[in-house]
């Protein structure tokens, strides 16, 4: 019967039945529950007040733990980021100093003054020799090398205001400094200083010395690391003094409520920063602030945490977080009584309000009961009248809305729903109109975006095909020659890449091999790769000396012109006499090649590098001679091979590469490279490829 009944009748019956039925039930139940409510009101309110107080305390304590933890973690991370930047700058300064030693012949030194001969407050480089050190030719040469540090050190100090200076102490007794200060002490010997001795005891590791106060009363710390000379031996130490006063001021100025305190401890649990450190009677022993070793033990066990403890004679909540860079701890505390004080005040107010409410309830309850009878009679009549009216106002707009929506669903996006009311139905109609406009615009936009995306993807695909066609990819490369055998491949990380390889005959007896890696990825690197490849090949084919170093020198000068993007390209370039097997190779900052003698196994061949191509105009490159015998093979590659990583961020590495090469060392170059790529794919698994991967394998056969 109800299944085929009109919606208007259904709504009418539901409204009348529910309304009148509810009134009858409410009237019957009200008499009982009102009396019961009065008796239970007082007991319930008292119980709720107590429970609310306990819950409030627990909630406040939980929130305090959370915000204390967030505060110390954020402050520790901020301080650690600043110290990490110093770590990176000092390490980069050491690496740059090592590169100067490695390429000392490519740099021209300059005269440097003694510190007291410079202008105080103006940043510049200066040096002097420790007492007793003679100015021998070797010392002079080393001073000349260090004079080139200014190019990088000046930039570091300019970009990092935390660093006061950068200075170097060498094993030979040279004291070099880039700073604004011109202080000079002729008896100063850097080799006797703690920063030098500590760094020398831990070669190649950056160390942080304990904090100290400078001559202006500011808190400072020193970072230092060793660097090596061209022979790989430790030649000295690069260090920098960093002002921590801003960090100390920030810590001491933080205020947590009325009783909160923030402080910082070093790795030995000594105060680095505390609001009371400037007072004469300040106790610097952290253990005197706690009744036992619980807090110290927690610091030693966990890098961060929140705990309830007694601090300075008060029950407190105390949070701490460890700075990864220096091993220091940022700590914040607040007294427990201050946290729970709002809950106690709320409990007292609750008791008072409960009593007042109960008195008022008794007076109001009697009047409500009398009015309820009158209300029941009036509402019953109104419900019947309103039910008839409301039923029609609901169903008629719904019927019109249904017809309009059906038209839109058929694809007529220009049809508009007539909105005649401001109720939910009217709002729904307006929403449908808005949705209709949005859907129409969306369909137009998605059509346009899809077309543009397809155009861009098509252009990238064309660029990838053009780049692939520029590299020699037809094998065997020289089918009419039996004295050589080679294979090469390039797999870009993006649609186009910055790696490239090349091989070509300079003349009928000289073969050129090239493999290179541009310092960027994607389209910019691909464009730079095209220019570099073209220049190297053109200069090689027009040169009469068969000198890779000369070819790279000419290409470098042209690539430096207009190189606003500061791109550079690491290059391994060799020219081999196919009659004799003699070859010349120049390595411009590229990976070391792997060599296999006939019937032997592949091994890495390491030798001195030149800087990468396009780093600096006027750069001269070095080359070295080598000899190939029939049956010998050379394998060259870009850094995408050893630096391929799996999901655990573990690098493939040179050792695994050599093992892969030696799976079938006597196999043709194509098989050798296939083994390497298969081994890399198994190691990487589902991890994405982040860098271009290029390989070239050449076998010298001659009359084998």
XYZ file of C-alpha atoms in Angstrom:
704
model
C 0.000 0.000 0.000
C 2.763 2.475 0.932
C 5.010 1.452 -1.985
C 3.018 3.250 -4.682
C 1.820 6.103 -2.451
C 2.774 9.622 -3.504
C 5.689 11.243 -1.750
C 3.508 14.116 -0.547
C 1.139 11.690 1.232
C 4.075 9.781 2.691
C 5.623 12.975 4.029
C 2.282 14.099 5.472
C 1.719 10.808 7.283
C 5.292 10.702 8.574
C 5.134 14.264 9.926
C 1.800 13.825 11.673
C 2.616 10.389 13.065
C 6.077 11.290 14.287
C 5.067 14.672 15.686
C 2.001 13.640 17.579
C 3.504 10.334 18.633
C 6.584 12.127 19.894
C 4.540 14.618 21.855
C 2.575 11.871 23.558
C 5.714 9.921 24.422
C 7.499 13.046 25.603
C 4.571 14.106 27.760
C 4.318 10.685 29.390
C 8.052 10.362 29.940
C 8.593 13.938 31.056
C 6.659 13.531 34.259
C 8.842 10.633 35.312
C 12.187 11.940 34.108
C 11.749 15.438 35.454
C 11.334 14.129 38.949
C 14.155 11.669 38.508
C 16.403 14.377 37.046
C 16.058 16.596 40.094
C 17.247 13.815 42.383
C 20.146 12.815 40.177
C 21.214 16.290 39.206
C 23.323 17.037 42.221
C 25.061 13.639 42.287
C 25.765 13.741 38.553
C 27.185 17.251 38.588
C 29.497 16.480 41.461
C 30.762 13.340 39.731
C 31.194 15.178 36.432
C 33.071 17.956 38.172
C 35.554 15.533 39.677
C 35.951 13.598 36.427
C 36.288 16.794 34.438
C 39.027 18.000 36.743
C 40.958 14.748 36.352
C 40.484 14.729 32.596
C 41.493 18.356 32.385
C 44.689 17.635 34.274
C 45.487 14.674 32.042
C 44.698 16.679 28.916
C 46.800 19.630 30.037
C 49.711 17.346 30.874
C 49.430 15.553 27.524
C 49.293 18.862 25.638
C 52.249 20.147 27.620
C 54.277 17.044 26.749
C 53.357 17.457 23.082
C 54.166 21.167 22.839
C 57.375 20.803 24.865
C 58.476 18.038 22.518
C 57.539 20.138 19.459
C 59.369 23.165 20.883
C 62.653 21.418 21.664
C 62.579 19.454 18.393
C 62.008 22.605 16.342
C 64.683 24.577 18.189
C 67.148 21.686 17.945
C 66.452 21.251 14.224
C 66.898 24.995 13.617
C 70.228 25.056 15.453
C 71.335 21.827 13.785
C 70.546 23.244 10.312
C 72.758 26.269 11.002
C 75.614 24.092 12.259
C 75.187 21.686 9.328
C 75.609 24.603 6.906
C 78.880 25.472 8.661
C 79.902 21.793 8.475
C 79.238 21.759 4.751
C 81.047 25.069 4.134
C 84.154 24.024 6.075
C 84.187 20.627 4.351
C 83.803 22.292 0.928
C 86.651 24.656 1.824
C 88.869 21.649 2.642
C 87.888 19.909 -0.605
C 88.644 23.066 -2.558
C 92.050 23.426 -0.854
C 92.825 19.795 -1.751
C 91.871 20.507 -5.383
C 94.339 23.416 -5.437
C 97.129 21.050 -4.405
C 95.970 18.526 -7.016
C 96.001 21.129 -9.809
C 98.639 23.537 -8.547
C 100.185 23.877 -12.018
C 96.899 25.264 -13.369
C 96.733 28.206 -10.920
C 98.872 31.322 -10.660
C 99.543 32.435 -7.106
C 99.405 35.989 -5.810
C 101.221 38.005 -3.182
C 99.684 37.940 0.311
C 100.378 40.419 3.151
C 101.095 39.670 6.793
C 98.007 40.129 9.051
C 99.229 43.369 10.653
C 99.751 44.837 7.180
C 96.029 44.609 6.340
C 93.135 46.956 7.141
C 91.168 45.892 10.200
C 87.501 45.263 9.440
C 88.040 44.575 5.722
C 87.822 40.929 4.710
C 90.947 39.718 2.937
C 93.503 36.919 2.965
C 96.846 37.092 4.838
C 99.512 34.691 6.074
C 102.694 34.342 8.103
C 105.116 31.569 8.947
C 105.285 30.067 12.415
C 108.290 30.944 14.476
C 111.315 28.952 13.334
C 109.886 28.023 9.913
C 112.178 28.984 7.022
C 110.839 30.281 3.733
C 112.168 27.474 1.526
C 111.150 27.041 -2.144
C 108.721 24.303 -1.072
C 107.143 26.625 1.503
C 106.927 29.424 -1.069
C 105.191 27.110 -3.511
C 102.695 26.042 -0.839
C 102.006 29.693 0.052
C 101.392 30.356 -3.665
C 98.896 27.477 -3.778
C 97.057 28.733 -0.684
C 96.759 32.232 -2.144
C 94.109 30.827 -4.513
C 91.848 29.914 -1.570
C 90.477 33.449 -1.635
C 88.262 32.671 -4.631
C 86.119 30.278 -2.605
C 86.669 31.434 0.996
C 85.418 34.953 0.234
C 82.160 33.566 -1.168
C 81.643 31.262 1.824
C 82.059 34.085 4.392
C 79.831 36.390 2.382
C 76.999 33.859 2.224
C 77.278 32.563 5.827
C 77.227 35.357 8.442
C 77.596 32.765 11.210
C 81.230 32.188 10.214
C 83.733 34.771 11.521
C 86.672 33.559 9.451
C 88.293 30.649 7.619
C 91.881 29.769 8.422
C 94.432 27.082 7.612
C 97.345 25.598 9.497
C 99.743 23.480 7.429
C 102.138 20.774 8.550
C 104.923 22.927 7.115
C 104.107 25.775 9.572
C 102.123 28.170 7.362
C 99.318 30.122 9.067
C 96.782 31.287 6.444
C 93.657 33.277 7.323
C 90.764 34.872 5.446
C 88.964 37.261 7.800
C 88.255 40.896 8.681
C 90.630 40.832 11.660
C 94.289 41.891 11.329
C 95.501 40.563 14.696
C 99.059 39.238 14.504
C 101.112 37.274 17.024
C 104.607 36.314 15.784
C 104.786 33.518 18.389
C 101.566 31.917 17.141
C 102.048 28.394 15.776
C 98.833 26.782 14.418
C 100.322 23.323 14.897
C 100.221 23.826 18.660
C 96.544 24.775 18.769
C 93.770 22.420 19.961
C 91.793 22.748 16.737
C 94.809 21.620 14.709
C 95.790 18.744 16.991
C 92.236 17.424 17.357
C 91.569 17.510 13.598
C 94.923 15.844 12.836
C 94.041 13.038 15.240
C 90.887 12.304 13.181
C 91.863 12.788 9.498
C 89.081 13.518 6.985
C 86.468 13.918 9.764
C 84.991 17.309 10.669
C 85.345 17.956 14.406
C 83.650 20.501 16.691
C 85.675 21.940 19.550
C 84.096 22.919 22.892
C 82.531 26.386 23.172
C 84.497 29.368 24.401
C 84.031 33.143 24.887
C 85.759 35.450 22.415
C 87.324 38.771 23.342
C 83.896 40.445 23.126
C 82.240 37.971 25.502
C 80.311 36.186 22.718
C 79.911 32.411 22.755
C 81.806 30.758 19.891
C 82.694 27.305 18.608
C 85.298 26.059 16.152
C 84.803 23.559 13.301
C 87.894 21.963 11.712
C 88.807 19.246 9.182
C 92.003 18.030 7.552
C 92.805 18.269 3.840
C 95.257 16.331 1.726
C 97.934 17.256 -0.803
C 98.422 15.928 -4.322
C 100.017 12.720 -3.019
C 97.058 11.936 -0.761
C 98.874 12.751 2.481
C 97.375 15.031 5.133
C 98.791 18.486 4.435
C 97.039 20.611 7.028
C 93.756 21.648 8.664
C 90.990 24.030 7.539
C 88.996 25.594 10.399
C 86.461 28.329 11.095
C 85.197 30.136 14.207
C 81.410 30.366 14.437
C 79.491 32.801 16.614
C 76.731 31.106 18.631
C 75.579 34.305 20.345
C 72.348 34.570 18.327
C 71.531 30.963 19.196
C 72.357 31.526 22.875
C 70.243 34.703 22.982
C 67.329 32.910 21.340
C 67.502 30.064 23.869
C 67.741 32.352 26.905
C 64.913 34.606 25.674
C 62.370 31.807 25.244
C 59.701 31.997 27.959
C 57.344 29.136 28.763
C 54.570 30.445 30.989
C 55.563 31.863 34.367
C 57.863 29.036 35.505
C 59.265 27.664 32.238
C 62.987 27.579 31.490
C 64.946 26.795 28.313
C 68.619 25.846 28.356
C 71.226 24.096 26.211
C 73.875 21.531 27.234
C 77.005 20.396 25.394
C 77.926 16.744 24.842
C 79.514 16.627 28.337
C 76.304 18.019 29.924
C 77.830 21.460 30.601
C 75.643 24.537 30.154
C 76.018 26.254 26.771
C 73.043 28.575 27.300
C 70.821 29.330 30.334
C 68.828 32.440 31.355
C 70.822 32.702 34.635
C 74.318 32.124 33.198
C 75.136 35.817 33.457
C 74.523 35.903 37.213
C 77.487 35.723 39.580
C 76.123 32.887 41.710
C 75.102 30.720 38.761
C 75.842 27.012 39.393
C 77.283 25.486 36.215
C 77.022 21.871 37.466
C 73.900 20.360 35.879
C 73.844 17.524 38.438
C 73.097 19.983 41.244
C 69.733 20.769 39.638
C 68.430 17.181 39.824
C 68.087 14.892 42.899
C 69.433 11.845 41.011
C 70.981 10.789 37.675
C 67.676 9.988 35.956
C 67.821 12.986 33.628
C 71.524 12.497 32.771
C 70.877 8.800 32.088
C 67.983 9.715 29.780
C 70.237 12.077 27.813
C 72.809 9.325 27.379
C 70.197 6.762 26.289
C 67.812 8.586 23.937
C 68.384 11.485 21.507
C 65.056 13.095 22.485
C 62.272 12.628 24.992
C 59.856 14.105 27.541
C 59.940 13.153 31.217
C 58.443 14.110 34.573
C 61.211 14.915 37.046
C 62.306 17.220 39.855
C 64.275 20.151 38.458
C 65.767 22.817 40.710
C 63.614 21.567 43.604
C 60.312 21.714 41.652
C 58.249 18.950 40.069
C 58.450 19.710 36.362
C 57.874 18.374 32.916
C 61.170 18.501 31.005
C 61.731 17.841 27.286
C 65.046 17.515 25.461
C 66.268 16.979 21.898
C 69.769 16.193 20.672
C 71.559 18.202 17.969
C 72.915 15.591 15.556
C 75.694 17.849 14.320
C 77.416 18.623 17.672
C 75.857 16.199 20.148
C 74.415 19.081 22.234
C 70.977 18.994 23.875
C 68.225 21.636 23.733
C 66.069 21.376 26.885
C 62.840 23.039 28.075
C 61.020 22.661 31.413
C 57.848 23.954 33.069
C 56.539 23.359 36.577
C 53.751 20.831 36.943
C 51.696 23.079 39.281
C 51.484 25.754 36.601
C 50.182 23.201 34.110
C 47.400 21.913 36.387
C 46.392 25.303 37.855
C 43.622 25.923 35.237
C 42.076 22.512 36.072
C 41.978 23.350 39.806
C 40.322 26.726 39.170
C 37.819 25.080 36.819
C 36.932 22.531 39.537
C 36.157 25.273 42.114
C 34.050 27.194 39.621
C 32.220 23.977 38.733
C 31.236 23.348 42.357
C 29.838 26.843 42.718
C 27.933 26.785 39.442
C 26.476 23.340 40.201
C 24.927 24.539 43.453
C 23.468 27.650 41.838
C 22.035 25.612 38.964
C 20.371 23.139 41.292
C 18.554 25.888 43.216
C 17.297 27.472 40.017
C 16.260 24.081 38.650
C 13.853 23.419 41.487
C 12.079 26.727 40.947
C 11.865 26.464 37.189
C 10.824 22.832 37.034
C 7.347 23.402 38.496
C 6.552 26.220 36.049
C 7.771 24.178 33.094
C 5.454 21.318 33.957
C 2.361 23.569 33.900
C 3.338 25.234 30.649
C 3.977 21.864 29.024
C 0.285 20.920 29.101
C -0.722 24.115 27.350
C 2.124 23.721 24.855
C 1.034 20.150 23.990
C -2.483 21.243 23.001
C -1.368 24.177 20.868
C 1.469 22.332 19.128
C -0.757 19.396 18.254
C -3.112 21.663 16.297
C -0.279 23.524 14.585
C 1.419 20.291 13.527
C -1.607 19.138 11.587
C -1.923 22.479 9.766
C 1.768 22.844 9.023
C 2.098 19.258 7.839
C -0.260 19.848 4.920
C 1.522 23.046 3.952
C 5.079 21.752 4.242
C 4.401 18.565 2.349
C 3.503 20.446 -0.815
C 6.384 22.921 -0.594
C 8.872 20.031 -0.441
C 7.588 17.725 -3.155
C 6.762 20.259 -5.885
C 10.288 21.780 -6.159
C 11.773 18.276 -6.034
C 9.660 17.213 -9.007
C 10.787 20.260 -11.033
C 14.398 19.697 -9.992
C 14.256 16.047 -11.116
C 13.086 16.996 -14.615
C 15.818 19.642 -14.998
C 18.569 17.299 -13.781
C 17.420 14.672 -16.276
C 17.917 17.205 -19.082
C 21.462 18.025 -17.871
C 22.262 14.322 -17.570
C 21.386 13.936 -21.271
C 24.229 16.380 -22.106
C 22.332 19.666 -22.336
C 24.845 21.787 -20.382
C 23.134 25.046 -21.459
C 19.899 24.182 -19.661
C 19.491 26.113 -16.394
C 17.425 24.972 -13.404
C 14.868 27.616 -12.417
C 15.534 28.615 -8.782
C 12.414 29.884 -7.017
C 13.207 29.420 -3.313
C 15.964 30.015 -0.800
C 15.652 26.733 1.082
C 17.811 23.607 0.715
C 16.080 22.666 -2.542
C 16.796 26.119 -3.924
C 20.385 25.869 -2.741
C 20.674 22.450 -4.356
C 19.381 23.891 -7.627
C 21.942 26.697 -7.524
C 24.679 24.165 -6.780
C 23.599 22.140 -9.804
C 23.711 25.291 -11.956
C 27.217 26.085 -10.658
C 28.279 22.476 -11.146
C 26.925 22.623 -14.687
C 29.027 25.748 -15.476
C 32.114 24.227 -13.819
C 31.635 20.960 -15.665
C 31.303 22.755 -18.978
C 34.440 24.836 -18.303
C 36.269 21.764 -17.031
C 35.497 19.802 -20.193
C 36.817 22.703 -22.300
C 39.940 23.107 -20.132
C 40.750 19.403 -20.002
C 40.526 19.259 -23.789
C 42.986 22.150 -24.093
C 45.353 20.823 -21.393
C 45.340 17.357 -22.928
C 46.269 18.782 -26.318
C 49.112 20.878 -24.839
C 50.423 17.941 -22.801
C 50.398 15.696 -25.862
C 52.272 18.396 -27.805
C 54.964 18.731 -25.102
C 55.328 14.951 -24.809
C 55.620 14.685 -28.582
C 58.336 17.367 -28.641
C 60.271 15.616 -25.847
C 60.001 12.319 -27.705
C 61.340 13.984 -30.851
C 64.191 15.532 -28.802
C 65.015 12.124 -27.327
C 65.104 10.573 -30.802
C 67.305 13.419 -32.073
C 69.713 12.973 -29.161
C 69.780 9.201 -29.680
C 70.467 9.697 -33.405
C 73.368 12.090 -32.626
C 75.195 9.324 -30.767
C 76.768 6.574 -32.894
C 74.449 3.633 -32.294
C 75.033 1.310 -35.227
C 77.097 -1.721 -34.261
C 79.487 -3.083 -35.278
C 80.773 0.484 -35.529
C 83.448 -0.221 -38.160
C 82.324 -3.392 -39.948
C 85.203 -3.252 -42.447
C 87.846 -3.323 -39.699
C 88.927 -6.457 -37.843
C 91.511 -4.835 -35.583
C 89.018 -3.219 -33.188
C 85.728 -4.105 -31.490
C 83.562 -1.758 -29.441
C 80.061 -1.211 -28.087
C 78.413 1.729 -26.270
C 75.050 2.714 -24.768
C 73.375 5.713 -23.087
C 70.223 5.429 -20.920
C 68.961 8.891 -19.847
C 67.250 9.359 -16.471
C 64.707 11.713 -18.097
C 63.381 11.971 -21.646
C 66.707 13.541 -22.647
C 69.995 13.375 -20.799
C 73.348 15.078 -20.282
C 75.623 12.069 -20.793
C 77.176 11.308 -24.156
C 79.741 9.072 -25.771
C 81.450 9.235 -29.131
C 83.984 7.303 -31.175
C 85.399 8.225 -34.551
C 88.508 7.823 -36.686
C 90.726 10.889 -36.634
C 92.490 9.304 -39.602
C 92.685 5.715 -40.783
C 95.182 4.781 -38.028
C 93.930 6.828 -35.051
C 90.712 6.150 -33.162
C 89.184 8.703 -30.759
C 87.082 7.534 -27.762
C 84.974 10.014 -25.760
C 82.643 9.627 -22.775
C 81.300 12.614 -20.821
C 78.737 13.724 -18.233
C 77.165 17.214 -18.112
C 76.578 18.589 -14.596
C 72.795 18.856 -15.046
C 69.943 16.692 -16.354
C 67.084 17.114 -18.769
C 66.825 19.593 -21.649
C 69.555 22.092 -20.477
C 72.071 19.284 -20.098
C 71.086 17.809 -23.464
C 71.700 21.147 -25.242
C 75.050 21.580 -23.518
C 75.925 17.983 -24.390
C 75.305 18.635 -28.110
C 77.645 21.638 -28.093
C 80.373 19.825 -26.121
C 80.240 16.726 -28.337
C 80.400 18.792 -31.512
C 83.330 20.937 -30.326
C 85.403 17.956 -29.130
C 84.913 16.067 -32.382
C 85.594 19.110 -34.588
C 88.797 20.014 -32.747
C 89.972 16.397 -32.740
C 89.480 15.986 -36.483
C 91.178 19.292 -37.326
C 94.133 18.870 -34.938
C 97.450 17.611 -36.295
C 98.980 16.610 -32.957
C 96.633 13.798 -31.833
C 96.676 15.422 -28.363
C 93.533 14.941 -26.214
C 94.720 17.651 -23.814
C 94.990 20.184 -26.653
C 91.493 19.286 -27.930
C 89.955 19.669 -24.449
C 91.752 22.998 -23.920
C 90.252 24.447 -27.103
C 86.789 23.041 -26.388
C 86.951 24.350 -22.796
C 87.633 27.924 -23.902
C 84.685 27.896 -26.310
C 82.287 26.307 -23.803
C 83.162 28.922 -21.160
C 81.970 31.702 -23.462
C 78.425 32.686 -22.498
C 78.064 29.816 -20.004
C 75.651 31.775 -17.806
C 74.153 28.578 -16.382
C 77.612 27.565 -15.058
C 77.287 24.094 -16.556
C 80.375 21.915 -16.869
C 81.147 18.504 -18.299
C 83.396 15.758 -16.922
C 85.204 14.089 -19.830
C 87.427 11.097 -20.543
C 88.987 11.506 -24.008
C 91.573 9.203 -25.584
C 93.231 8.864 -29.003
C 94.684 5.427 -29.824
C 97.172 4.545 -32.558
C 95.609 1.402 -34.028
C 98.879 0.251 -35.540
C 100.971 0.299 -32.371
C 98.341 0.266 -29.578
C 99.871 3.404 -28.075
C 97.405 5.932 -26.757
C 97.060 9.292 -25.052
C 94.202 10.004 -22.625
C 93.001 13.134 -20.797
C 90.669 12.783 -17.820
C 88.803 16.016 -17.002
C 87.211 15.186 -13.649
C 85.666 11.936 -14.939
C 85.421 8.430 -13.479
C 88.519 6.180 -13.590
C 88.497 3.713 -16.516
C 88.736 -0.061 -16.124
C 91.458 -1.918 -18.063
C 91.716 -5.625 -18.870
C 94.827 -7.224 -20.219
C 94.473 -10.251 -22.500
C 93.461 -13.359 -20.519
C 93.241 -11.206 -17.378
C 90.474 -9.446 -15.457
C 89.198 -5.883 -15.424
C 90.810 -3.529 -12.898
C 90.327 0.193 -12.186
C 93.177 2.384 -13.426
C 93.547 5.467 -11.223
C 95.648 8.491 -12.089
C 95.634 12.230 -11.650
C 92.593 14.113 -12.970
C 92.268 17.560 -14.513
C 89.320 19.821 -13.621
C 86.089 19.357 -15.566
C 85.643 21.079 -18.930
C 83.924 24.529 -18.873
C 84.802 25.209 -15.222
C 87.222 28.045 -15.959
C 88.421 29.681 -19.177
C 92.141 29.326 -19.894
C 92.368 25.943 -18.158
C 95.069 23.586 -19.414
C 94.543 19.858 -19.261
C 97.016 17.079 -18.627
C 97.259 13.798 -20.491
C 99.027 10.500 -19.955
C 100.259 7.811 -22.290
C 99.231 4.169 -22.171
C 99.930 1.013 -24.176
C 97.380 -1.513 -25.410
C 98.338 -4.974 -26.593
C 96.263 -7.272 -28.793
C 93.390 -8.673 -26.711
C 93.368 -5.775 -24.184
C 90.063 -4.032 -23.365
C 89.057 -0.651 -21.916
C 85.733 0.040 -20.154
C 84.685 3.664 -19.476
C 81.446 4.894 -17.902
C 79.684 7.846 -16.261
C 78.903 8.223 -12.556
C 75.376 6.936 -13.115
C 76.829 3.387 -13.051
C 78.606 3.296 -9.617
C 76.056 5.723 -8.100
C 72.962 3.696 -9.035
C 71.058 3.144 -5.785
C 68.398 0.776 -4.511
C 65.394 1.536 -2.280
C 67.652 1.477 0.799
C 69.763 4.324 -0.768
C 72.745 1.940 -1.028
C 75.094 2.738 -3.940
C 76.043 0.120 -6.541
C 79.706 1.151 -6.223
C 82.895 0.484 -8.193
C 83.537 -2.905 -6.564
C 80.238 -4.361 -7.783
C 80.891 -2.857 -11.219
C 84.283 -4.624 -11.470
C 82.671 -7.893 -10.347
C 80.036 -7.516 -13.080
C 82.723 -6.801 -15.709
C 84.544 -9.969 -14.700
C 81.492 -12.253 -15.018
C 82.627 -12.907 -18.604
C 85.767 -10.776 -19.024
C 86.733 -12.378 -22.349
C 83.270 -11.925 -23.894
C 82.644 -9.371 -26.673
C 82.107 -5.766 -25.481
C 78.358 -5.978 -26.009
C 78.074 -9.023 -23.711
C 80.363 -7.426 -21.102
C 78.162 -4.304 -20.990
C 74.994 -6.420 -20.921
C 76.318 -8.230 -17.824
C 77.007 -4.889 -16.118
C 73.542 -3.521 -16.896
C 71.853 -6.765 -15.789
C 73.744 -6.686 -12.482
C 72.744 -3.033 -11.931
C 69.068 -3.763 -12.650
C 69.063 -6.677 -10.181
C 70.704 -4.465 -7.519
C 68.443 -1.422 -8.044
C 65.183 -3.380 -8.260
C 62.123 -1.103 -8.368
C 64.024 2.042 -7.297
C 63.790 4.895 -9.862
C 66.801 5.868 -12.001
C 68.103 9.258 -10.814
C 71.040 9.783 -13.195
C 71.955 9.122 -16.796
C 73.795 5.822 -17.271
C 76.375 5.655 -20.097
C 78.969 2.937 -20.852
C 81.544 2.232 -23.586
C 83.681 -0.893 -23.983
C 86.578 -1.104 -26.494
C 88.747 -4.129 -27.359
C 92.026 -3.718 -29.212
C 92.539 -6.723 -31.488
C 95.157 -5.589 -34.044
C 96.637 -8.873 -35.396
C 95.317 -10.986 -32.515
